[in-house]
Structures are given as structure tokens and as C-alpha cells.
PDB file of C-alpha atoms and ligand atoms in Angstrom:
ATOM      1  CA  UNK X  97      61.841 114.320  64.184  1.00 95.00           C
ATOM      2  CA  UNK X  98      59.767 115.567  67.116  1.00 97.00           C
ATOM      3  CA  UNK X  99      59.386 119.378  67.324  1.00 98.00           C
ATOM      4  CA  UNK X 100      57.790 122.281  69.604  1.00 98.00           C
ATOM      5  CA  UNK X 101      56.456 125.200  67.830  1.00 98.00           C
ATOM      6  CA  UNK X 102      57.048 128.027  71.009  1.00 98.00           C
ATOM      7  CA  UNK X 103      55.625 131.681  70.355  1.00 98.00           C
ATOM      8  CA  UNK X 104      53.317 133.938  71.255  1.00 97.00           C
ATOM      9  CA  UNK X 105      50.059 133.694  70.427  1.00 97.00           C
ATOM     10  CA  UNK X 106      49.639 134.980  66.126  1.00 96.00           C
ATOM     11  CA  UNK X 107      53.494 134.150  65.914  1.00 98.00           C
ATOM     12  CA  UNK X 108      52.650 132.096  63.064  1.00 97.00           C
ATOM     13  CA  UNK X 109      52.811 129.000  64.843  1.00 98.00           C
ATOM     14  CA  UNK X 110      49.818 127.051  62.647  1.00 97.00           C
ATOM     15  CA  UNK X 111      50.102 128.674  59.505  1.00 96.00           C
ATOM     16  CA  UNK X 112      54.380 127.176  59.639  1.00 98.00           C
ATOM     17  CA  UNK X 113      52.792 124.028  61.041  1.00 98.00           C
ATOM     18  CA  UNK X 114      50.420 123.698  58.188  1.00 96.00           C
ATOM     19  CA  UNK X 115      53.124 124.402  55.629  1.00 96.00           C
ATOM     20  CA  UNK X 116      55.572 122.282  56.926  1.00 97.00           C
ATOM     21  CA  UNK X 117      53.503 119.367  56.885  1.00 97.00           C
ATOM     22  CA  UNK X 118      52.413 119.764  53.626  1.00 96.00           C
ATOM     23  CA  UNK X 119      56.425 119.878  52.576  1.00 96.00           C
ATOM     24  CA  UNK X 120      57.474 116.891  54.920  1.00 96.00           C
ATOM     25  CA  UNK X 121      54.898 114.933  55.541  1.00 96.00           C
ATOM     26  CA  UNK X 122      54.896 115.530  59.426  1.00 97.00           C
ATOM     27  CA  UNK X 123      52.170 115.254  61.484  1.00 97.00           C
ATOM     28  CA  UNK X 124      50.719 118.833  63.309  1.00 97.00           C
ATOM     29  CA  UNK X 125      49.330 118.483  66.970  1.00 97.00           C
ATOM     30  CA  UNK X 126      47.951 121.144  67.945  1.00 97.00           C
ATOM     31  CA  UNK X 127      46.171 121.516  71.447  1.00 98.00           C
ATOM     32  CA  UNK X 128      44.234 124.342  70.134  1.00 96.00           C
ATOM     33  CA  UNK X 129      42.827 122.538  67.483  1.00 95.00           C
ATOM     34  CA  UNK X 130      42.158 119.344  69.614  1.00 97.00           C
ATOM     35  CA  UNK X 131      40.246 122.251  72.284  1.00 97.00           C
ATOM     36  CA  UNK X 132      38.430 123.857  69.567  1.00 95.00           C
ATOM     37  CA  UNK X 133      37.292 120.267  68.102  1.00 95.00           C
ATOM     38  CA  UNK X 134      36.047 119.216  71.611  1.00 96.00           C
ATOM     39  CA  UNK X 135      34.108 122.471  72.313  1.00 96.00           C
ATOM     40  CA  UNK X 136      32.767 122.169  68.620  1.00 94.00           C
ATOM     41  CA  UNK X 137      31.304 118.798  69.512  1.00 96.00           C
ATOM     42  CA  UNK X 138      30.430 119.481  72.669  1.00 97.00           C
ATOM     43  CA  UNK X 139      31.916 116.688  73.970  1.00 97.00           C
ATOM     44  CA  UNK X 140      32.893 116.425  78.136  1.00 96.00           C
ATOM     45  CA  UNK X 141      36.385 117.966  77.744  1.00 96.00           C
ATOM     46  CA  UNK X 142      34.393 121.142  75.447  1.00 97.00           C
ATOM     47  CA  UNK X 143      32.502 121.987  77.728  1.00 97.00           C
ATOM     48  CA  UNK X 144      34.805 122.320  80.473  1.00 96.00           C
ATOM     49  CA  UNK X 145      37.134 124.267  78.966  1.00 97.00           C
ATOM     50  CA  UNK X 146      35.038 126.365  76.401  1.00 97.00           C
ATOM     51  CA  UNK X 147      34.562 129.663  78.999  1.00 96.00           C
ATOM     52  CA  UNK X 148      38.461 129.294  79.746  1.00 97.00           C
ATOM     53  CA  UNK X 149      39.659 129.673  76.222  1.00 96.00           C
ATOM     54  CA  UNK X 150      37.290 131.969  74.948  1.00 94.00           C
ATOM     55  CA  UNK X 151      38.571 134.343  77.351  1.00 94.00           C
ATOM     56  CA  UNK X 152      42.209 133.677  76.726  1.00 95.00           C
ATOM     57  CA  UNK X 153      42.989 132.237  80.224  1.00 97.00           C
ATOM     58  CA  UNK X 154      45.230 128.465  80.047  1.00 98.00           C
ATOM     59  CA  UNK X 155      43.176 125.245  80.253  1.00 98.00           C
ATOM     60  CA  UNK X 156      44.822 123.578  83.405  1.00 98.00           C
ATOM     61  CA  UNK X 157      47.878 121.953  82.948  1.00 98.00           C
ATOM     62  CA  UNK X 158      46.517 118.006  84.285  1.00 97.00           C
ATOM     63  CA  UNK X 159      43.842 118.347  81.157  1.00 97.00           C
ATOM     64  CA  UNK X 160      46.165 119.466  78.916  1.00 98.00           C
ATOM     65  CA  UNK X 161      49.040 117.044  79.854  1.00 98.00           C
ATOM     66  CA  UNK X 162      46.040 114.322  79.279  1.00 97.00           C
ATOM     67  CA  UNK X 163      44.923 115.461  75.662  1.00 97.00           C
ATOM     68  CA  UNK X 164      48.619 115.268  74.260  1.00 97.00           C
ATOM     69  CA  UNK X 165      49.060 112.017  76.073  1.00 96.00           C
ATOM     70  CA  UNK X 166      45.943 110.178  74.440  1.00 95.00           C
ATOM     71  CA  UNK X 167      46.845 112.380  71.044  1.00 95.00           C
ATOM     72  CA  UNK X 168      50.086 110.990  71.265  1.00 95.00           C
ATOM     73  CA  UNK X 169      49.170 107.373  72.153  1.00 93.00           C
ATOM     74  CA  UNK X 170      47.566 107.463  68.458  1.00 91.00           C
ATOM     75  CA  UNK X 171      49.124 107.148  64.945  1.00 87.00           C
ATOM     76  CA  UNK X 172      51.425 110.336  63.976  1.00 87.00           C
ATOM     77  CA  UNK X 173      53.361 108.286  60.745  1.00 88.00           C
ATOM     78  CA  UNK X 174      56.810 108.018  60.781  1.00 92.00           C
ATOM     79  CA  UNK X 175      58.185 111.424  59.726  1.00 94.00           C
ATOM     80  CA  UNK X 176      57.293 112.761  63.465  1.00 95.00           C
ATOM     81  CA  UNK X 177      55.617 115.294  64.700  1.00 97.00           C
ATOM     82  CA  UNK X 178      55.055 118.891  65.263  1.00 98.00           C
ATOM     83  CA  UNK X 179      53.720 119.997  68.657  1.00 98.00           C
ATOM     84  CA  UNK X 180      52.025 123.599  68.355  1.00 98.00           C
ATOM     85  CA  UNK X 181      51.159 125.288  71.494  1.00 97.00           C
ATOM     86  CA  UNK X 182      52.165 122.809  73.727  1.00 98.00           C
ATOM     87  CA  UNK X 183      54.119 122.802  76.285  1.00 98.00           C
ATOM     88  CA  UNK X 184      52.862 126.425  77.141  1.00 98.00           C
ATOM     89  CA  UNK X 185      54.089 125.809  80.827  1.00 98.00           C
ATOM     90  CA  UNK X 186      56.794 124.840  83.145  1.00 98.00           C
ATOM     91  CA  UNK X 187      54.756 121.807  84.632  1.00 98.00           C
ATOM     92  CA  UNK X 188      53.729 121.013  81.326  1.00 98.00           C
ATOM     93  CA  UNK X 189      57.482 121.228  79.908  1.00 98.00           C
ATOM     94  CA  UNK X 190      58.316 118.884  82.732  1.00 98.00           C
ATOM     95  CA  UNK X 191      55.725 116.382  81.928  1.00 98.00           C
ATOM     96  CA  UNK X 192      55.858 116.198  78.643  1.00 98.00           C
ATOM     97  CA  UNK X 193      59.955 115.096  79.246  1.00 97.00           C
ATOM     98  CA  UNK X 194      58.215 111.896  81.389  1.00 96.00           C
ATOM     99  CA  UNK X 195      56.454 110.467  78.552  1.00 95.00           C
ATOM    100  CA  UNK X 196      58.245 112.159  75.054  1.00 95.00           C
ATOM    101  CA  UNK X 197      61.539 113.338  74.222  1.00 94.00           C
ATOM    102  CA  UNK X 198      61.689 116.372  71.912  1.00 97.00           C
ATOM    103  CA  UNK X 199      64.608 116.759  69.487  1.00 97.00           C
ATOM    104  CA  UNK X 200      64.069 120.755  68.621  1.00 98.00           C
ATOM    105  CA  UNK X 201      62.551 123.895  70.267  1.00 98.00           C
ATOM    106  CA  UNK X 202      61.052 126.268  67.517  1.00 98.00           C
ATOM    107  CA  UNK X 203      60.693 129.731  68.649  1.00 98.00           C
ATOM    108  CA  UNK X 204      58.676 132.040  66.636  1.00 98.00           C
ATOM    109  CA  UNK X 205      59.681 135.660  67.173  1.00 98.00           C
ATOM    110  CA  UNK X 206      57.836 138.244  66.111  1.00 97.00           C
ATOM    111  CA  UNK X 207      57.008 142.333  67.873  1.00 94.00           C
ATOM    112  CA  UNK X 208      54.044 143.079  69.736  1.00 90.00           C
ATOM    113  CA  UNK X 209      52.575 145.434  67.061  1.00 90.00           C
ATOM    114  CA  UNK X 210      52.550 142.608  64.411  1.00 95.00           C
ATOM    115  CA  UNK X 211      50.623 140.286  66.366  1.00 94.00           C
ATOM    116  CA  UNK X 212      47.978 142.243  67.333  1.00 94.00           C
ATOM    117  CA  UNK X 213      47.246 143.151  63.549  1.00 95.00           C
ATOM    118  CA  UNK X 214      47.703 138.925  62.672  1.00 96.00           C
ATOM    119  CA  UNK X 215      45.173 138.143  65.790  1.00 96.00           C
ATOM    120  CA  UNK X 216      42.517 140.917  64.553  1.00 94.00           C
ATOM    121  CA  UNK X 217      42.682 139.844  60.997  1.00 96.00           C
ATOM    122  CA  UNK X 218      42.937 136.527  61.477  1.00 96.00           C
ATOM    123  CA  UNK X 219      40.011 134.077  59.916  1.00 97.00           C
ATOM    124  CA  UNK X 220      39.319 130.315  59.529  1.00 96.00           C
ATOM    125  CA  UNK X 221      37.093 127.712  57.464  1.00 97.00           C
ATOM    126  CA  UNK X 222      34.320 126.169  59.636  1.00 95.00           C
ATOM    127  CA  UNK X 223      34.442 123.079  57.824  1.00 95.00           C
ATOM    128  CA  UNK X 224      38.246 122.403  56.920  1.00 94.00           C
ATOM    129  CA  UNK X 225      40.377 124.830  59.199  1.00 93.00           C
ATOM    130  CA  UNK X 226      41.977 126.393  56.933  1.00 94.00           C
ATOM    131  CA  UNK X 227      43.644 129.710  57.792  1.00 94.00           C
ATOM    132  CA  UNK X 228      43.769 132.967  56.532  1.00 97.00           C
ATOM    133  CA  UNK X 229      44.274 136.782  56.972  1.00 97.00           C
ATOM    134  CA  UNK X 230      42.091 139.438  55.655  1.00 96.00           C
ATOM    135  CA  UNK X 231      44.898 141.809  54.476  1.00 96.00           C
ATOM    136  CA  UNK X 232      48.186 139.421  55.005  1.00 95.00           C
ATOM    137  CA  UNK X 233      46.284 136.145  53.535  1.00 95.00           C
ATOM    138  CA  UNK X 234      43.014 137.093  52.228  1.00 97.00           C
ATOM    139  CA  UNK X 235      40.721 134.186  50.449  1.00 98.00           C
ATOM    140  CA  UNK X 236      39.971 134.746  46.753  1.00 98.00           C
ATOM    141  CA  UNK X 237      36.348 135.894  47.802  1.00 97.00           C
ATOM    142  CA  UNK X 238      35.339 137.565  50.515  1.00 96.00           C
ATOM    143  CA  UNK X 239      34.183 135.110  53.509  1.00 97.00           C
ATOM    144  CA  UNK X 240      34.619 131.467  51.806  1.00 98.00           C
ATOM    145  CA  UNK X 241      37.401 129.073  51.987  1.00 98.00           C
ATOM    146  CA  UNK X 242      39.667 129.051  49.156  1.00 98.00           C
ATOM    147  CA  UNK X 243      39.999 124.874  50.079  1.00 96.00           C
ATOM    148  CA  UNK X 244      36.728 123.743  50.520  1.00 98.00           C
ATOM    149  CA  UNK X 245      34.017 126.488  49.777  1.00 98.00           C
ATOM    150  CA  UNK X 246      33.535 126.550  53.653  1.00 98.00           C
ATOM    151  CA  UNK X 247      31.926 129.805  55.573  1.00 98.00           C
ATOM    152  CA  UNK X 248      34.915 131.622  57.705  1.00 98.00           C
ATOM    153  CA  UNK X 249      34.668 132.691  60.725  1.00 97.00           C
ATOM    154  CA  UNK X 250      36.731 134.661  63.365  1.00 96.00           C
ATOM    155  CA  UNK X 251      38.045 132.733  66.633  1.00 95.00           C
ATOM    156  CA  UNK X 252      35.825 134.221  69.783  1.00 94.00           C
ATOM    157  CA  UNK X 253      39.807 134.577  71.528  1.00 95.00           C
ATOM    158  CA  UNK X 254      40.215 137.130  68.910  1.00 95.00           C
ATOM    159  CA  UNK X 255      38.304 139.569  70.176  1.00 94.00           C
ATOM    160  CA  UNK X 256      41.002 143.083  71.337  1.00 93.00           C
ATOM    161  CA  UNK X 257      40.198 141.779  75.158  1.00 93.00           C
ATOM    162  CA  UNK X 258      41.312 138.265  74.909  1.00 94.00           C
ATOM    163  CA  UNK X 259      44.075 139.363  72.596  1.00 94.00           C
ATOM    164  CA  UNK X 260      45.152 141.614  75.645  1.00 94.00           C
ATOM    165  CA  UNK X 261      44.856 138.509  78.053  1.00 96.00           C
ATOM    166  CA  UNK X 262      46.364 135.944  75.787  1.00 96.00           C
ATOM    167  CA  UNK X 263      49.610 138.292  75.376  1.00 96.00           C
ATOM    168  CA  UNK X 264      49.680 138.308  79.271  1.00 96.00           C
ATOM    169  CA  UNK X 265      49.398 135.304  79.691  1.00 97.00           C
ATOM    170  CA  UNK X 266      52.137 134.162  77.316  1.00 97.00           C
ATOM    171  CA  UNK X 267      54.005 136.706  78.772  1.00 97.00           C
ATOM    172  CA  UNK X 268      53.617 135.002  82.193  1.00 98.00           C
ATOM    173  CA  UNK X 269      53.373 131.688  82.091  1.00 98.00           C
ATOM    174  CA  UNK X 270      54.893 130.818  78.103  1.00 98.00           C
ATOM    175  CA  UNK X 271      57.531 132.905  78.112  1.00 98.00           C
ATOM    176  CA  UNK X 272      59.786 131.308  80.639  1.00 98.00           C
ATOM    177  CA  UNK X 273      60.182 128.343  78.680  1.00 98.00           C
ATOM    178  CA  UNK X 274      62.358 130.143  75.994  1.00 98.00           C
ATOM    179  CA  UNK X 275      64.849 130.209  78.944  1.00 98.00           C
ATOM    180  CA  UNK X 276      63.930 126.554  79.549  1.00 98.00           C
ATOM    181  CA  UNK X 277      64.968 125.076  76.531  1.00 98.00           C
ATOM    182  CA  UNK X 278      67.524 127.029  75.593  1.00 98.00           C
ATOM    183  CA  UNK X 279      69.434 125.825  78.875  1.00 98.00           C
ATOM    184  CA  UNK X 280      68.930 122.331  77.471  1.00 97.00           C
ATOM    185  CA  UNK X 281      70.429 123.228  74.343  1.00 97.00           C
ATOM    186  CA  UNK X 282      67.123 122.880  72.232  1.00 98.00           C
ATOM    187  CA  UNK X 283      65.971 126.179  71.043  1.00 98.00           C
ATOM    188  CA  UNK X 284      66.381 127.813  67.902  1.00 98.00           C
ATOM    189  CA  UNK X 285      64.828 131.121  67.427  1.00 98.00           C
ATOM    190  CA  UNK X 286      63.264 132.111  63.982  1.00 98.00           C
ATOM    191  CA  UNK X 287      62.025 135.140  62.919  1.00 98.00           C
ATOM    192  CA  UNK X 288      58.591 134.762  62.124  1.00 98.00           C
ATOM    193  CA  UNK X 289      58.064 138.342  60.514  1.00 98.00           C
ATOM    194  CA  UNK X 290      59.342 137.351  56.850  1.00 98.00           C
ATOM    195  CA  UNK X 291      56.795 135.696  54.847  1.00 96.00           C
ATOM    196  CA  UNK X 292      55.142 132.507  55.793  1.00 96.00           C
ATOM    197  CA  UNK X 293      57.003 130.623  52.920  1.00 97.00           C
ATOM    198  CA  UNK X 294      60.298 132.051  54.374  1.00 98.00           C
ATOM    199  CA  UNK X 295      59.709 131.571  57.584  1.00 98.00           C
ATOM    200  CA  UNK X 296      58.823 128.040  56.646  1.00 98.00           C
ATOM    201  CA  UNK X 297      62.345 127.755  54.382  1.00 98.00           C
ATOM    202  CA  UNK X 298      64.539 128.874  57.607  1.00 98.00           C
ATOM    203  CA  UNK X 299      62.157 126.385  59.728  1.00 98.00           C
ATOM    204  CA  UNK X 300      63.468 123.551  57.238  1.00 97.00           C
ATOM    205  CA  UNK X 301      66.939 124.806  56.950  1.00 97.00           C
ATOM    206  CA  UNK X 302      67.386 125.007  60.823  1.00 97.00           C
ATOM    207  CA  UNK X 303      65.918 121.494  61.361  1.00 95.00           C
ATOM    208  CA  UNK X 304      68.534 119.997  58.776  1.00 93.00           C
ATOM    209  CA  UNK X 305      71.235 120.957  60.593  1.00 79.00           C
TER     210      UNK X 305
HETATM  211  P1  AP5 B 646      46.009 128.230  70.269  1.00 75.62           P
HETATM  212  O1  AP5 B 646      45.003 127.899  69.264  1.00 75.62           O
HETATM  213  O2  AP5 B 646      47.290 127.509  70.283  1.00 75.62           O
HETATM  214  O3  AP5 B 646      46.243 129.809  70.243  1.00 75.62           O
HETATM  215  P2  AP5 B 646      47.560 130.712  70.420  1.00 75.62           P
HETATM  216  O4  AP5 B 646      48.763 130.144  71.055  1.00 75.62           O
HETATM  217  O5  AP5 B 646      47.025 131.931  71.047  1.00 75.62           O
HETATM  218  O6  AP5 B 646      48.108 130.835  69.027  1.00 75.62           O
HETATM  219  P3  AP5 B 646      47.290 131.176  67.772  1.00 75.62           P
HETATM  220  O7  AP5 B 646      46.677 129.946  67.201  1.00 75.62           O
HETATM  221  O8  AP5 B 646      46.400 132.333  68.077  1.00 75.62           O
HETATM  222  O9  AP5 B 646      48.427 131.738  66.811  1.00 75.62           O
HETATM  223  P4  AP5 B 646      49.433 131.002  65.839  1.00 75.62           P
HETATM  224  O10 AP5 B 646      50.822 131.209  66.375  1.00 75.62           O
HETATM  225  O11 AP5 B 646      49.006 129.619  65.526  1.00 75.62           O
HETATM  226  O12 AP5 B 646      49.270 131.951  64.586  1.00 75.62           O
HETATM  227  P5  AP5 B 646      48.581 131.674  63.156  1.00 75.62           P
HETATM  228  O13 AP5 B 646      49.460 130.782  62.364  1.00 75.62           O
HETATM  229  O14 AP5 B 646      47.165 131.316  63.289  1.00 75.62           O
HETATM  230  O15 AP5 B 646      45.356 128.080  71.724  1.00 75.62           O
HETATM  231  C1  AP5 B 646      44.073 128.626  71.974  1.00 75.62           C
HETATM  232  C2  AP5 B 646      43.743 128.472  73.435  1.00 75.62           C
HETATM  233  O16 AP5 B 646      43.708 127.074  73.778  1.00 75.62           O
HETATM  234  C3  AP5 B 646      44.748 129.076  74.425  1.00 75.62           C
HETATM  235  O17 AP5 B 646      44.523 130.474  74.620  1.00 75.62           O
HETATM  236  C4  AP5 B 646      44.420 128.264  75.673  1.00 75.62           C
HETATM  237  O18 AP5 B 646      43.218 128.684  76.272  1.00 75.62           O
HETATM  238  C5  AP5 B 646      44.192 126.871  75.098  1.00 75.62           C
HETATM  239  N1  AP5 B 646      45.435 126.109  75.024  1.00 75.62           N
HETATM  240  C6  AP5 B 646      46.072 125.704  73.887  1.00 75.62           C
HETATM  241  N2  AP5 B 646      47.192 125.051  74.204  1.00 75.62           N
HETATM  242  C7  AP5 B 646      47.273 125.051  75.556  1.00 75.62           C
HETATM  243  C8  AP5 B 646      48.243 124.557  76.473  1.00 75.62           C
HETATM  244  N3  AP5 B 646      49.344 123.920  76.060  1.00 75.62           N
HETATM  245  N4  AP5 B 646      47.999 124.756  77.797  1.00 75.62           N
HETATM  246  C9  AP5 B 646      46.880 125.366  78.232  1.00 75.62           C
HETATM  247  N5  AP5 B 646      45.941 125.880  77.415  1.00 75.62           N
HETATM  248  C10 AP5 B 646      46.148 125.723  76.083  1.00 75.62           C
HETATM  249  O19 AP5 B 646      48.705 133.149  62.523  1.00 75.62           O
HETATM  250  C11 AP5 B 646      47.928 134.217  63.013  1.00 75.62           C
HETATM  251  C12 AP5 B 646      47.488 135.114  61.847  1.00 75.62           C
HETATM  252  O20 AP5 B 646      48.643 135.694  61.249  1.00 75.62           O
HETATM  253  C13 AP5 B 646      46.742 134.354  60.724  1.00 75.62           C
HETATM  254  O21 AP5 B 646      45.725 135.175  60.229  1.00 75.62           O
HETATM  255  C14 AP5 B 646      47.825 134.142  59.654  1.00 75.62           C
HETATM  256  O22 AP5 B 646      47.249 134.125  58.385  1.00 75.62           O
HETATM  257  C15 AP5 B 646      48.720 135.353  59.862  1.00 75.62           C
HETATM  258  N6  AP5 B 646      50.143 135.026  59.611  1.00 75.62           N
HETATM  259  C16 AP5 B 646      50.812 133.935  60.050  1.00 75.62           C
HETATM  260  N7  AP5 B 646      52.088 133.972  59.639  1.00 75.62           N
HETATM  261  C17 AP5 B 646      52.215 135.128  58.927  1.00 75.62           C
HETATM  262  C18 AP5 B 646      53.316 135.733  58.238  1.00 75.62           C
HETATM  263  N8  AP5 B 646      54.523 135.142  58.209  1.00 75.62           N
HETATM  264  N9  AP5 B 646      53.100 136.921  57.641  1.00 75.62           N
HETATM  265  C19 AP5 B 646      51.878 137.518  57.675  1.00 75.62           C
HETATM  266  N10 AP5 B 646      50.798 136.989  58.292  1.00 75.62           N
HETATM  267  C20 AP5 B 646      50.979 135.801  58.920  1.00 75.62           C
HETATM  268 MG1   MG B 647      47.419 128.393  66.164  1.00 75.62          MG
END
């Protein structure tokens, strides 16, 4: 099966993707990831988009349209995939139908007042990416990874200004594709404020219909 996780940004998108990999064996590709991997080893692609993301703005849609390309050119097993921020734009919703046909539109809602609380608590491992929340999800001790023992960190977007942007920006340019892919008859909304194991359970229930 080959899904789109759609939401705003905190929705929950990762943390479902995460679990719902672990329970079917899918594969996650996520374009924020793959971003935050280049800019971590400063490869070509990191540095050009490093000052974009930090401040919440979109990476241009010809480099992201690239990425998932090449990502998807490479092994994802045979349970499918999970696409998690991407498309995020008309032009990329139109050119991801040229090269990949998607059988399910995942959209994550959740109110303004609960994101900005998930975004501002929000930490991950340095070394294994795990995610968690310092009230909603907090680690067992303060500042290391339950997984791996890793330091976590907070995501530079996180700070209240590129919150701010982020949510405009999703507003702007994401938004429209709710509209998108419901006319095709893909979308199915979820309501991502239950807990992440329930949210994950109506994820899987939706899917197997
Ligand atoms: P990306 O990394 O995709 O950021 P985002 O869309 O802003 O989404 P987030 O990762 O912030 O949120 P999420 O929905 O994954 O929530 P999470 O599960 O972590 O993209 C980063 C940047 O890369 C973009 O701004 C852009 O610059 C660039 N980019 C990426 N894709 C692009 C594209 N297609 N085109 C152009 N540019 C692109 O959860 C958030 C917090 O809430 C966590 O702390 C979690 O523990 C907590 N939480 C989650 N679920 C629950 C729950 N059910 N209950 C309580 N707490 C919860
Ligand atoms: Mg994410």
C-alpha cells in the first residue's frame, strides 16, 4: 500500500509513521528526515536548503520532487510505503502522480492550540531519531533517548517564530491539497488528537477498508 501522511506541521505525522511501521512493516519516507540528514552531513543538497528550513519557509518544489524521486528509485520492501510530508504542494501533488500512484490520503487533524504546545515540546535523539514530548511523551530521564542513550535535542524550526511561519505556510500552500485529494476520492481524515496508539488503531482500521 502506498500512503500520504497530510497535516499540519506537529499533527502527529512521524510519531503515526513511526508506529505504523513498527506494526506493518512499511517503510516511512519522510522528506524532513531525508533534509535534516543532508544538512547534518553537510552534504550539497544541506547546505542549500539548511537557511530555508530552519526558518520554516518550503524547500523548492524541483529539489524536493528530486529527493523523493531518487528515495523512491531505492528499496522500500514490499509492504509499501508511507510518504510523510510530501506532497506539501500543488506542483508537487501533480508530479508525484507522473512517476507514483498513491492508494490513500491520510489527513491528520488536529486544532491550532494543540500544535503549538506538540511543536514547543517537541524533542529528538541526535543519534537514532527517536521522538518525544516533554509533557505528552517525556523520556525516562531527563535529556537522553529512551532507545539508544542518545543526547536530545530540539529542532531549530521549533523555535515560536518558525512555528508561526510553518503554520502559514501550511496554511497557504499545504492546505489546498485536502481539497485536492478529496476530489479524487483519496482522503480520509483522522483525528489526530486521541492518543498516538489510537490514532495509530483508526490509521490501521481506515487503511483496511
Ligand atoms: P517536516 O519535518 O516534515 O516538518 P513538519 O511538516 O513541520 O511536521 P513535523 O515533523 O514538525 O510534525 P509531525 O506531524 O511529524 O509531528 P510529530 O509526529 O513530530 O519538515 C520540516 C521542513 O522540511 C519543512 O518546514 C520544510 O522546510 C521542509 N520540507 C519537508 N517536506 C517538504 C516538502 N514536501 N516540500 C518542501 N519543503 C519540505 O509530533 C509533534 C510532537 O507532538 C512530538 O513531540 C510528539 O511526541 C507529539 N505528539 C505526536 N502525536 C501526539 C499525540 N497523539 N498526542 C500527544 N502528543 C503527540
Ligand atoms: Mg515530522
Amino acid at each position: 500500500m502506498k500512503l500520504i501522511f497530510l497535516g499540519a506541521p506537529g499533527a502527529g505525522k512521524g510519531t503515526i509513521a513511526t508506529r505504523l511501521t513498527e506494526r506493518t512493516g512499511m517503510t516511512a519516507v519522510s522528506t524532513g528526515d531525508l533534509f535534516r540528514a543532508a544538512i547534518k552531513n553537510e552534504t550539497e543538497l544541506g547546505l542549500k536548503v539548511k537557511a530555508i528550513i530552519e526558518s520554516g519557509d518550503l524547500v523548492p518544489d524541483e529539489l524536493t520532487v528530486a529527493l523523493v524521486k531518487e528515495r523512491l528509485k531505492e528499496e522500500t520492501g514490499d509492504k509499501g510505503f508511507i510518504l510523510d510530508g510530501f506532497p506539501r504542494t500543488i506542483a508537487q501533488a501533480d508530479a508525484l502522480k507522473t512517476f507514483c500512484p498513491i492508494d490513500a490520503v491520510i489527513n491528520f487533524v488536529v486544532p491550532d492550540e494543540k500544535i503549538i504546545k506538540r511543536l514547543s515540546g517537541r524533542r529528538l535523539c541526535r543519534q537514532c531519531n527517536a521522538g518525544y514530548h516533554i509533557e505528552y511523551m517525556p523520556p525516562k530521564q531527563e535529556g537522553i533517548c529512551d532507545a539508544c542513550g542518545g543526547e536530545l535535542y530540539t529542532r531549530k524550526d521549533d523555535s515560536p517564530e518558525s512555528i508561526q511561519n510553518r503554520l502559514s505556510v501550511y496554511a497557504e500552500q499545504t492546505k489546498p491539497l485536502i481539497d485536492y485529494y478529496r476530489k479524487e476520492g483519496l482522503l480520509i481524515d483522522i483525528d489526530g488528537t486521541p492518543s498516538p496508539d489510537e490514532v495509530c488503531d483508526a490509521v490501521c482500521k481506515a487503511i483496511a477498508q
